[in-house]
Tab-separated table of C-alpha atoms in Angstrom:
chain	number	residue	atom	x	y	z
A	369	VAL	CA	166.199	107.830	121.476
A	370	PHE	CA	164.544	106.053	118.565
A	371	VAL	CA	165.007	109.012	116.211
A	372	GLU	CA	168.685	109.178	117.145
A	373	VAL	CA	169.094	105.469	116.339
A	374	LEU	CA	167.558	106.014	112.914
A	375	LYS	CA	169.745	109.059	112.241
A	376	GLU	CA	172.865	107.117	113.204
A	377	PHE	CA	171.796	104.226	110.998
A	378	MET	CA	171.343	106.452	107.972
A	379	ARG	CA	174.605	108.314	108.621
A	380	GLY	CA	176.358	104.935	108.750
A	381	GLY	CA	175.189	104.055	105.253
A	382	GLY	CA	172.146	101.997	106.225
A	383	GLY	CA	169.843	104.233	104.223
A	384	GLY	CA	171.969	104.476	101.057
A	385	GLY	CA	171.630	102.814	97.705
A	386	GLY	CA	171.922	99.197	96.754
A	387	SER	CA	169.593	96.361	95.891
A	388	GLY	CA	166.142	96.998	97.291
A	389	GLY	CA	167.304	100.336	98.742
A	390	GLU	CA	164.108	102.241	97.957
A	391	THR	CA	161.993	99.765	99.886
A	392	PHE	CA	164.412	99.825	102.779
A	393	ASP	CA	164.488	103.637	102.824
A	394	SER	CA	160.696	103.752	102.833
A	395	ILE	CA	160.671	101.483	105.882
A	396	LEU	CA	162.994	103.858	107.723
A	397	GLU	CA	160.715	106.748	106.835
A	398	MET	CA	157.632	104.876	108.075
A	399	LEU	CA	159.375	104.243	111.390
A	400	ARG	CA	159.353	108.014	111.933
A	401	ASP	CA	155.627	108.308	111.245
A	402	PRO	CA	153.551	109.597	114.207
A	403	LEU	CA	150.771	107.090	113.443
A	404	LEU	CA	151.256	103.907	115.466
A	405	PRO	CA	149.796	101.478	112.876
A	406	VAL	CA	152.259	102.797	110.304
A	407	ARG	CA	155.214	102.291	112.646
A	408	ALA	CA	154.044	98.813	113.618
A	409	HIS	CA	153.747	97.921	109.937
A	410	ALA	CA	157.252	99.282	109.343
A	411	LEU	CA	158.677	97.093	112.112
A	412	MET	CA	157.049	94.015	110.601
A	413	ALA	CA	158.359	95.001	107.171
A	414	LEU	CA	161.840	95.354	108.634
A	415	LYS	CA	161.468	91.909	110.191
A	416	LYS	CA	160.639	90.486	106.750
A	417	LEU	CA	163.884	91.950	105.403
A	418	VAL	CA	165.713	90.229	108.240
A	419	VAL	CA	164.062	86.897	107.425
A	420	ARG	CA	165.031	87.318	103.751
A	421	LYS	CA	168.610	88.176	104.792
A	422	HIS	CA	168.414	91.411	102.844
A	423	PRO	CA	171.937	92.848	102.387
A	424	ARG	CA	170.896	96.088	104.062
A	425	VAL	CA	170.234	94.316	107.407
A	426	CYS	CA	173.370	92.167	107.309
A	427	PRO	CA	176.780	93.201	108.739
A	428	PRO	CA	177.933	95.876	109.195
A	429	ASN	CA	174.352	97.124	109.690
A	430	THR	CA	173.078	94.276	111.904
A	431	ALA	CA	173.798	95.940	115.251
A	432	ARG	CA	172.016	99.094	114.114
A	433	VAL	CA	168.968	97.116	112.993
A	434	LEU	CA	168.955	95.480	116.426
A	435	GLY	CA	169.057	98.964	117.942
A	436	ILE	CA	165.939	99.941	115.989
A	437	PHE	CA	164.002	96.988	117.398
A	438	GLU	CA	165.319	97.535	120.939
A	439	ALA	CA	164.334	101.199	120.904
A	440	GLN	CA	160.685	100.197	120.471
A	441	LEU	CA	160.517	97.730	123.372
A	442	ARG	CA	159.529	100.425	125.872
A	443	HIS	CA	156.601	101.611	123.792
A	444	GLU	CA	153.302	101.152	125.614
A	445	ASP	CA	151.408	100.064	122.494
A	446	THR	CA	151.102	96.277	122.287
A	447	TYR	CA	151.471	96.098	118.509
A	448	ILE	CA	154.664	98.143	118.603
A	449	TYR	CA	156.526	96.204	121.262
A	450	LEU	CA	155.334	92.810	120.017
A	451	ALA	CA	156.547	93.685	116.525
A	452	ALA	CA	159.892	94.714	118.047
A	453	VAL	CA	160.179	91.423	119.957
A	454	ALA	CA	159.346	89.490	116.780
A	455	GLY	CA	161.993	91.453	114.905
A	456	MET	CA	164.638	90.654	117.506
A	457	ALA	CA	163.700	86.970	117.350
A	458	ALA	CA	164.074	86.953	113.565
A	459	LEU	CA	167.440	88.682	113.842
A	460	GLY	CA	168.492	86.220	116.540
A	461	HIS	CA	168.035	83.263	114.193
A	462	GLY	CA	170.859	84.560	112.046
A	463	PHE	CA	172.983	86.304	114.672
A	464	PRO	CA	172.409	84.610	118.054
A	465	GLU	CA	175.760	85.711	119.488
A	466	LEU	CA	174.702	89.332	118.997
A	467	VAL	CA	171.019	89.125	119.879
A	468	LEU	CA	170.723	86.613	122.750
A	469	PRO	CA	172.763	88.701	125.236
A	470	ARG	CA	170.450	91.649	124.505
A	471	MET	CA	167.411	89.433	125.047
A	472	VAL	CA	168.790	88.305	128.397
A	473	HIS	CA	169.385	91.947	129.336
A	474	VAL	CA	165.710	92.724	128.686
A	475	LEU	CA	164.574	89.671	130.646
A	476	VAL	CA	166.341	90.740	133.838
A	477	ASP	CA	165.567	94.456	133.451
A	478	VAL	CA	162.978	95.082	136.173
A	479	THR	CA	162.275	98.555	134.762
A	480	ALA	CA	160.947	97.031	131.533
A	481	SER	CA	157.282	96.114	131.128
A	482	GLU	CA	156.433	92.691	132.537
A	483	HIS	CA	154.620	91.875	129.287
A	484	VAL	CA	157.681	92.732	127.201
A	485	ARG	CA	159.848	90.564	129.461
A	486	ALA	CA	157.440	87.630	129.271
A	487	ASN	CA	157.294	87.788	125.472
A	488	MET	CA	161.054	88.244	125.218
A	489	GLY	CA	161.599	85.031	127.182
A	490	GLU	CA	159.506	83.086	124.697
A	491	ALA	CA	161.426	84.699	121.838
A	492	ALA	CA	164.761	83.711	123.413
A	493	VAL	CA	163.638	80.087	123.680
A	494	GLU	CA	162.484	80.208	120.055
A	495	VAL	CA	165.910	81.466	118.961
A	496	CYS	CA	167.695	78.757	120.945
A	497	GLY	CA	165.374	76.113	119.569
A	498	LYS	CA	166.760	76.859	116.098
A	499	MET	CA	170.360	76.379	117.248
A	500	GLY	CA	170.308	72.583	117.397
A	501	GLU	CA	173.542	71.222	118.855
A	502	MET	CA	174.669	74.726	119.816
A	503	MET	CA	171.836	75.152	122.321
A	504	PRO	CA	173.804	73.681	125.281
A	505	HIS	CA	176.353	76.461	124.715
A	506	TRP	CA	173.729	78.857	126.090
A	507	ALA	CA	172.489	76.584	128.872
A	508	ASP	CA	174.114	78.431	131.762
A	509	GLU	CA	172.930	81.868	130.681
A	510	LEU	CA	169.416	80.774	129.769
A	511	VAL	CA	168.684	78.558	132.766
A	512	GLY	CA	170.230	81.027	135.195
A	513	THR	CA	168.192	83.881	133.743
A	514	PHE	CA	164.899	81.982	133.801
A	515	LEU	CA	165.493	80.860	137.385
A	516	ARG	CA	165.979	84.495	138.343
A	517	CYS	CA	162.807	85.522	136.508
A	518	ALA	CA	160.873	82.703	138.197
A	519	ARG	CA	161.208	84.693	141.438
A	520	ASP	CA	160.001	87.966	139.900
A	521	ARG	CA	157.265	89.984	141.616
A	522	HIS	CA	155.053	89.836	138.516
A	523	ALA	CA	153.059	86.611	138.165
A	524	CYS	CA	153.122	86.725	134.348
A	525	VAL	CA	156.929	86.897	134.370
A	526	ARG	CA	157.147	83.995	136.830
A	527	ALA	CA	154.739	81.877	134.796
A	528	SER	CA	156.530	82.669	131.534
A	529	ALA	CA	159.926	81.850	133.042
A	530	LEU	CA	158.650	78.480	134.268
A	531	SER	CA	157.179	77.681	130.864
A	532	ASN	CA	160.474	78.581	129.211
A	533	LEU	CA	162.419	76.508	131.743
A	534	ALA	CA	160.149	73.558	130.966
A	535	THR	CA	160.900	73.796	127.243
A	536	VAL	CA	164.625	74.255	127.815
A	537	SER	CA	164.786	71.428	130.369
A	538	GLU	CA	163.276	68.904	127.981
A	539	ARG	CA	165.667	69.896	125.189
A	540	LEU	CA	168.927	70.206	127.140
A	541	ARG	CA	168.859	66.762	128.766
A	542	VAL	CA	172.475	66.018	129.827
A	543	ALA	CA	173.444	69.699	129.611
A	544	LEU	CA	170.838	70.373	132.304
A	545	HIS	CA	172.563	68.201	134.922
A	546	PRO	CA	174.602	71.026	136.543
A	547	TRP	CA	171.386	72.997	137.051
A	548	ALA	CA	169.099	70.128	138.018
A	549	GLY	CA	169.187	70.815	141.765
A	550	GLN	CA	168.328	74.500	141.385
A	551	VAL	CA	165.565	73.844	138.853
A	552	ALA	CA	163.983	71.215	141.102
A	553	GLU	CA	164.245	73.467	144.172
A	554	CYS	CA	162.625	76.385	142.325
A	555	ALA	CA	159.776	74.323	140.863
A	556	LEU	CA	159.012	72.554	144.136
A	557	ALA	CA	158.897	75.810	146.086
A	558	LEU	CA	156.542	77.474	143.617
A	559	VAL	CA	154.213	74.525	143.080
A	560	ARG	CA	153.772	74.304	146.858
A	561	SER	CA	153.285	77.924	147.820
A	562	ASP	CA	152.874	80.434	144.994
A	563	PRO	CA	149.583	82.319	145.494
A	564	GLU	CA	148.853	82.464	141.747
A	565	ALA	CA	147.368	79.355	140.143
A	566	VAL	CA	148.938	80.181	136.762
A	567	VAL	CA	152.383	80.054	138.376
A	568	ARG	CA	151.670	76.772	140.190
A	569	ARG	CA	150.494	75.316	136.871
A	570	GLY	CA	153.755	76.388	135.277
A	571	ALA	CA	155.786	74.871	138.105
A	572	ALA	CA	153.958	71.531	137.900
A	573	HIS	CA	154.335	71.457	134.115
A	574	LEU	CA	158.034	72.296	134.510
A	575	LEU	CA	158.464	69.289	136.799
A	576	THR	CA	156.882	67.061	134.142
A	577	LEU	CA	159.226	68.131	131.334
A	578	PHE	CA	162.162	68.375	133.730
A	579	LEU	CA	161.715	64.735	134.759
A	580	ARG	CA	161.096	63.705	131.164
A	581	GLY	CA	164.249	65.468	129.996
A	582	LEU	CA	166.453	63.917	132.663
A	583	GLY	CA	164.960	60.471	132.180
A	584	ARG	CA	166.225	57.810	134.580
A	585	ASP	CA	169.286	60.008	135.181
A	586	VAL	CA	167.170	61.872	137.722
A	587	LEU	CA	167.886	59.036	140.168
A	588	ASP	CA	171.615	59.635	139.794
A	589	VAL	CA	171.543	63.420	139.522
A	590	LEU	CA	169.047	64.098	142.342
A	591	PRO	CA	169.162	61.058	144.640
A	592	ARG	CA	168.387	63.104	147.755
A	593	ARG	CA	165.394	64.868	146.251
A	594	ILE	CA	163.443	61.860	144.975
A	595	LYS	CA	161.447	61.493	148.187
A	596	GLU	CA	160.711	65.239	148.294
A	597	LEU	CA	159.635	65.212	144.652
A	598	TYR	CA	157.302	62.297	145.228
A	599	ARG	CA	155.747	63.651	148.422
A	600	THR	CA	155.266	67.159	147.038
A	601	LEU	CA	153.691	65.995	143.790
A	602	ARG	CA	151.401	63.601	145.643
A	603	LEU	CA	150.328	66.365	148.045
A	604	VAL	CA	149.692	68.851	145.236
A	605	GLU	CA	147.746	66.262	143.246
A	606	GLU	CA	145.471	65.633	146.222
A	607	ARG	CA	145.042	69.096	147.713
A	608	ASP	CA	145.631	71.966	145.290
A	609	VAL	CA	142.458	73.966	144.708
A	610	ASP	CA	143.190	74.328	140.998
A	611	LEU	CA	142.227	71.331	138.876
A	612	THR	CA	144.818	72.102	136.187
A	613	VAL	CA	147.602	72.196	138.775
A	614	ARG	CA	146.437	68.833	140.099
A	615	HIS	CA	146.409	67.410	136.577
A	616	HIS	CA	149.969	68.566	135.846
A	617	ALA	CA	151.130	67.204	139.196
A	618	ARG	CA	149.576	63.831	138.340
A	619	VAL	CA	151.400	63.748	134.994
A	620	ALA	CA	154.715	64.686	136.643
A	621	LEU	CA	154.154	61.992	139.242
A	622	GLY	CA	153.643	59.498	136.439
A	623	GLU	CA	157.012	60.484	134.931
A	624	LEU	CA	158.744	59.976	138.265
A	625	GLU	CA	157.056	56.624	138.880
A	626	THR	CA	158.087	55.439	135.411
A	627	HIS	CA	161.738	56.159	136.182
A	628	MET	CA	161.448	54.446	139.575
A	629	ARG	CA	159.929	51.309	138.039
A	630	SER	CA	162.644	51.265	135.383
A	631	PHE	CA	165.256	51.331	138.126
A	632	LEU	CA	163.615	48.793	140.415
A	633	PHE	CA	162.490	46.366	137.717
A	634	PRO	CA	165.057	46.363	134.889
A	635	SER	CA	164.065	44.313	131.874
A	636	SER	CA	166.262	41.578	130.470
A	637	THR	CA	167.029	40.542	126.927
A	638	ALA	CA	166.917	36.979	125.640
A	639	ASP	CA	170.654	36.508	126.193
A	640	GLY	CA	170.287	37.508	129.843
A	641	THR	CA	171.717	41.006	129.470
A	642	THR	CA	170.009	43.491	131.757
A	643	HIS	CA	169.100	46.894	130.443
A	644	TYR	CA	167.088	49.835	131.726
A	645	ASP	CA	164.232	51.540	129.946
A	646	ARG	CA	164.958	55.227	129.620
């Protein structure tokens, strides 16, 4: 499959002349090399061209460059697939509309390696982190995908999805409101009962950043879950066998208590106007 992608790319003009063409052509040749270190180096070199916005990786060749990176994701060698993930992330910074849907496809593909999926999730969050005000545009697809991955059979995929949800939750803030109930339900279920400590740590950390991202709005968005949140976090803090899980639960509990105090004891300004700390 990979060789066919390269052939198509070169037939389409990707391997022709132009500024820096010799270097680009040499990269394509190295990608055919049977030696894995050479191919890994070629992928990283191709990523550097993407970062530099080299004309040979820009439209109309962008989709074909993406195809080169994607074709290497199923390789069993760590250096190869990590270089491919890094290349997709670099390409996603410039062309998120093209790359993010392909990243999501990899994330939910249960036939792909769990390690590739875990690393791809982190890459997707990295791409979205560069989007600034456009990040909420991808909220539904990202949050929905990570929630699905949080129920995966592989612990590393679950833990990665929770970590990514934590990062996204803190950044999205108001855009997270439609998903708040599902995120809370997922995190509470996993922090209570997942057999893997690394997943329970991720769930407790997610609750911390989730509560921090929502701020005092959590009392308006999740009024019926406040008691469950408090009781679960208190129970986990007291009884979980993993000290790191207990620590994260304690921090999340502190976030929740801060919002509760802000609601119950609003501060007042000198002119008598009441306001709430957020």
